[in-house]
mmCIF file with all atom_site columns, C-alpha atoms in Angstrom:
data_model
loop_
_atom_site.group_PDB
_atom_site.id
_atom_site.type_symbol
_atom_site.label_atom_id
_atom_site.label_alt_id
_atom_site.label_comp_id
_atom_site.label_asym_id
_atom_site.label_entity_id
_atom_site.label_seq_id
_atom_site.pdbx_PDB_ins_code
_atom_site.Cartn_x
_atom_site.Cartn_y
_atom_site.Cartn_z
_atom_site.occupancy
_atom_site.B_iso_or_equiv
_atom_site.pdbx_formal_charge
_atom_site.auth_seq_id
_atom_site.auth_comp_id
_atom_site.auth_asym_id
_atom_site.auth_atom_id
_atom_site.pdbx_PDB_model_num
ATOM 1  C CA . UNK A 1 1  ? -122.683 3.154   -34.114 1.00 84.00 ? 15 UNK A CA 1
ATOM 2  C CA . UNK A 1 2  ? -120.133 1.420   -35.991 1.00 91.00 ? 16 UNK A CA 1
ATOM 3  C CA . UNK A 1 3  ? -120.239 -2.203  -36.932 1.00 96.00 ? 17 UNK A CA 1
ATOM 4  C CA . UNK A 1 4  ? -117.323 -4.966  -37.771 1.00 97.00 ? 18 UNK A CA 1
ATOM 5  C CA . UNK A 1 5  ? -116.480 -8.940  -37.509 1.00 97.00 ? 19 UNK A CA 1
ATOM 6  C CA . UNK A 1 6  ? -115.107 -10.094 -35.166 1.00 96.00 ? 20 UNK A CA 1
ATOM 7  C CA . UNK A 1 7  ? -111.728 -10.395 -37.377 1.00 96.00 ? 21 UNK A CA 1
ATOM 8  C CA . UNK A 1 8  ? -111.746 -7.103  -37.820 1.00 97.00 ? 22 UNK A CA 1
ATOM 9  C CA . UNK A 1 9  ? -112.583 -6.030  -34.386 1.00 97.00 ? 23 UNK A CA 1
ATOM 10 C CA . UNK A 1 10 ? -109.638 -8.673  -33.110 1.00 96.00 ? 24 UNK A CA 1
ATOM 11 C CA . UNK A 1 11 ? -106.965 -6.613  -35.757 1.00 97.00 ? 25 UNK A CA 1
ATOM 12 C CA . UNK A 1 12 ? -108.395 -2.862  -34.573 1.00 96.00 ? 26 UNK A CA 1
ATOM 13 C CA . UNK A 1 13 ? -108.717 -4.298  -30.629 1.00 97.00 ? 27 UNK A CA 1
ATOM 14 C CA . UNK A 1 14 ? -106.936 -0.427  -29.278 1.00 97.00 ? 28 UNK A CA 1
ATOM 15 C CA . UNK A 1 15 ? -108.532 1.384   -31.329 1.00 95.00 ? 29 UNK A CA 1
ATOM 16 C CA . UNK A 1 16 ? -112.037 -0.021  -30.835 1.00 96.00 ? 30 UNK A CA 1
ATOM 17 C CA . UNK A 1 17 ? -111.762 0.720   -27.357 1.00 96.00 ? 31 UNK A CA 1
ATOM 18 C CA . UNK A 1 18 ? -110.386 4.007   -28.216 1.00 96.00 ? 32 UNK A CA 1
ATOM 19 C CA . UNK A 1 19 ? -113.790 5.154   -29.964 1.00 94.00 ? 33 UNK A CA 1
ATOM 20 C CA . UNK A 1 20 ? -115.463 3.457   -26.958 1.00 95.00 ? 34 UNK A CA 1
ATOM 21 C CA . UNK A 1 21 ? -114.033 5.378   -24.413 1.00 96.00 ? 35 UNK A CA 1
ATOM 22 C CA . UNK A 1 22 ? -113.087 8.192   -26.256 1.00 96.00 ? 36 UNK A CA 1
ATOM 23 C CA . UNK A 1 23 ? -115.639 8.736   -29.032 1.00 94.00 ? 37 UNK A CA 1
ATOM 24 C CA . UNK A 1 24 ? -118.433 7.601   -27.039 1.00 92.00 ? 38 UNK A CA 1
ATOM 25 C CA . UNK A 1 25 ? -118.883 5.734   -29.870 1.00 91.00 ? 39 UNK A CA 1
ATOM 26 C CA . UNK A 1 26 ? -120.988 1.626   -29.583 1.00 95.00 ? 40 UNK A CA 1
ATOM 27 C CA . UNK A 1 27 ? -119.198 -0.614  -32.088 1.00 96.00 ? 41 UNK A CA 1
ATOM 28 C CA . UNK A 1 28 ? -121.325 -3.639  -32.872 1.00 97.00 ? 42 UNK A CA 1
ATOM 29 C CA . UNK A 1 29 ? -118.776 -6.811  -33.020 1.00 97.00 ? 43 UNK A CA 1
ATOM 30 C CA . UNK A 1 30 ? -120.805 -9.416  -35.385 1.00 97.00 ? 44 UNK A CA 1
ATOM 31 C CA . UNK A 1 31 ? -120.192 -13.189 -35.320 1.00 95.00 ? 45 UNK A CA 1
ATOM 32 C CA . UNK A 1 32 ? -120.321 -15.430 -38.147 1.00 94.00 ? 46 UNK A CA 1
ATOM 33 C CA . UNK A 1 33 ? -121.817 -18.738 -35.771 1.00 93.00 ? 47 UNK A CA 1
ATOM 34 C CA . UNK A 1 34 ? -122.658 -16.598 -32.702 1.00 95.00 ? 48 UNK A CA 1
ATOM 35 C CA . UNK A 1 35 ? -124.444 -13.646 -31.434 1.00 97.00 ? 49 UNK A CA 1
ATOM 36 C CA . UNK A 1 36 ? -123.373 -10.001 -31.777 1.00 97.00 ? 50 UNK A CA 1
ATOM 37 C CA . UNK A 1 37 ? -121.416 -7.843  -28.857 1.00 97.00 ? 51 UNK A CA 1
ATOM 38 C CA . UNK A 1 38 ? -121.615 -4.093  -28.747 1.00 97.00 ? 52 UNK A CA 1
ATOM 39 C CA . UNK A 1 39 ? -118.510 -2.862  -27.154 1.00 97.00 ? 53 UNK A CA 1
ATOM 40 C CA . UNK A 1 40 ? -119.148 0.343   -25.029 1.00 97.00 ? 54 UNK A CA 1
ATOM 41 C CA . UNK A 1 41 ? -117.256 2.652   -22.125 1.00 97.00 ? 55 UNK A CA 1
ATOM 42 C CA . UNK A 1 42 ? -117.305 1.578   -18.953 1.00 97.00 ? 56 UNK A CA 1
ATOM 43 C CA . UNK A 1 43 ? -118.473 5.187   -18.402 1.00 96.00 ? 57 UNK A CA 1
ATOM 44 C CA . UNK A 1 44 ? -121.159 4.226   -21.087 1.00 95.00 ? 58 UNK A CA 1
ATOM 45 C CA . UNK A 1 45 ? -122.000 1.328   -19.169 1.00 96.00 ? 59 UNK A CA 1
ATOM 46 C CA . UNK A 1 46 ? -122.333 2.507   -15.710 1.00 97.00 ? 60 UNK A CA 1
ATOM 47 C CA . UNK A 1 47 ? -124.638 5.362   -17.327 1.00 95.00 ? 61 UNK A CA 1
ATOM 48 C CA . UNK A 1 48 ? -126.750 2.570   -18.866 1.00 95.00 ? 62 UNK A CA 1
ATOM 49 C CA . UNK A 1 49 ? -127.257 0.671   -15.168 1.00 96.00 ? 63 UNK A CA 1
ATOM 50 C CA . UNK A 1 50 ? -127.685 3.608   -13.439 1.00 95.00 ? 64 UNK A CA 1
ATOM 51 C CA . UNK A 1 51 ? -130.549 4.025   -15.468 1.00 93.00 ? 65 UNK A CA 1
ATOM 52 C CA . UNK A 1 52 ? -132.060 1.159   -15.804 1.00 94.00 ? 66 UNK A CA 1
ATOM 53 C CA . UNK A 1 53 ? -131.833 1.033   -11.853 1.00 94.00 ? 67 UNK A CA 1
ATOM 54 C CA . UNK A 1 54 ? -133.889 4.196   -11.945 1.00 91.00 ? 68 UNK A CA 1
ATOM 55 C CA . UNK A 1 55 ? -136.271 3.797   -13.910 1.00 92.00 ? 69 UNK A CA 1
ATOM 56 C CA . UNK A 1 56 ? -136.558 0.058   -12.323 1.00 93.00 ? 70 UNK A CA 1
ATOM 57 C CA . UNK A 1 57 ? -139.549 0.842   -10.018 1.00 94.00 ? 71 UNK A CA 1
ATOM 58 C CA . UNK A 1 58 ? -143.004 2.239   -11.461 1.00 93.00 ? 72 UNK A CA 1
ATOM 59 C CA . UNK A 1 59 ? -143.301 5.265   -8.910  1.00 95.00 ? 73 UNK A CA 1
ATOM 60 C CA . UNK A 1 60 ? -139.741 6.427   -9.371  1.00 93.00 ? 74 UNK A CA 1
ATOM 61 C CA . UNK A 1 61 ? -140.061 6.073   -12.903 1.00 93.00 ? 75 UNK A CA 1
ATOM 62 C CA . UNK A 1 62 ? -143.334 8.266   -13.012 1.00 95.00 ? 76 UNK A CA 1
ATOM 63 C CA . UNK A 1 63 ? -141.605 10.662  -10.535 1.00 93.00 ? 77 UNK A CA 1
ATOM 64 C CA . UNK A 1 64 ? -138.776 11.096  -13.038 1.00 91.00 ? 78 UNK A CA 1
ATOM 65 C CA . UNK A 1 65 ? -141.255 11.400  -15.953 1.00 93.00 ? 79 UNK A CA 1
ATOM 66 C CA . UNK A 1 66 ? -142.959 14.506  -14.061 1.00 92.00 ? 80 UNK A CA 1
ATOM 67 C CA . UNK A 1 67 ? -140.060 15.979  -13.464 1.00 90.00 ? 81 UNK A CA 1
ATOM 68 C CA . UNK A 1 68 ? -138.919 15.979  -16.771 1.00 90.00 ? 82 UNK A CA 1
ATOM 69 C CA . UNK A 1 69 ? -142.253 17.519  -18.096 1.00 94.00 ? 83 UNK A CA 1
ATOM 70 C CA . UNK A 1 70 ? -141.860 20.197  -15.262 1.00 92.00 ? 84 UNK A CA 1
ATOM 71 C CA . UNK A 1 71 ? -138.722 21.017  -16.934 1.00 91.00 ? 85 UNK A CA 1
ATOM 72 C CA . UNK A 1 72 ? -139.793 20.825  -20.244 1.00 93.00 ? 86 UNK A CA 1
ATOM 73 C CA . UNK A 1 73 ? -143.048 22.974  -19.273 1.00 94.00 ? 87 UNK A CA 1
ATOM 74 C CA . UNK A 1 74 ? -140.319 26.056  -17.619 1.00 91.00 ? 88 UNK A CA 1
ATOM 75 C CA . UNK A 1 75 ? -141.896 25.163  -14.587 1.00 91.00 ? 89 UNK A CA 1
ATOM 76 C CA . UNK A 1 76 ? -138.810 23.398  -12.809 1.00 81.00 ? 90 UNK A CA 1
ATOM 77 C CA . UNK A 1 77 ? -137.180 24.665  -10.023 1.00 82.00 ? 91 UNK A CA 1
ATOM 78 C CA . UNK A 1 78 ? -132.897 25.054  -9.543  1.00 81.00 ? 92 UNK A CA 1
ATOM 79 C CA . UNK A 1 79 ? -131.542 24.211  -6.517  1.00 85.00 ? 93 UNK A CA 1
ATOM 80 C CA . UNK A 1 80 ? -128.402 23.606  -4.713  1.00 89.00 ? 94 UNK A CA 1
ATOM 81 C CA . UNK A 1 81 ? -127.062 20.067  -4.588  1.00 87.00 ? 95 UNK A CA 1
ATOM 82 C CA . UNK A 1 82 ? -126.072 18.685  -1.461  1.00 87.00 ? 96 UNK A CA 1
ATOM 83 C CA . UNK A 1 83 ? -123.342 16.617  -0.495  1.00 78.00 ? 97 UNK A CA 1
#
């Protein structure tokens, strides 16, 4: 994660979007009389919500959570996605 002022951030606009989108890559805008930004991807973003929408409710959470470990254990199961 990269971090600049806001000056510098201002000078380097393209190209901080450029390691957004590109590089995957947060940059952390800091503000000398104001709160920091992190500037992400929209993909980035969307990612982020998604999750946080999926993980929003307790049981779908745990349901998640077991799957995972099923996965982890070699006890998970492939199968075909549907439209």
């Amino acid at each position: 994660m990269d971090v600049m002022t806001y000056s510098d951030a201002r000078a380097q606009l393209k190209g901080v979007m450029d390691r957004a989108i590109h590089d995957q890559q947060e940059v952390v805008v800091t503000r000398k009389k104001g709160e920091s930004v992190v500037v992400v991807s929209l993909d980035t973003w969307n990612a982020v919500n998604e999750t946080l929408h999926l993980l929003s409710t307790p049981k779908n959470a745990s349901r998640l959570r077991a799957s995972i470990a099923q996965l982890d254990a070699g006890t998970g199961e492939e199968r075909e996605l549907t439209e």
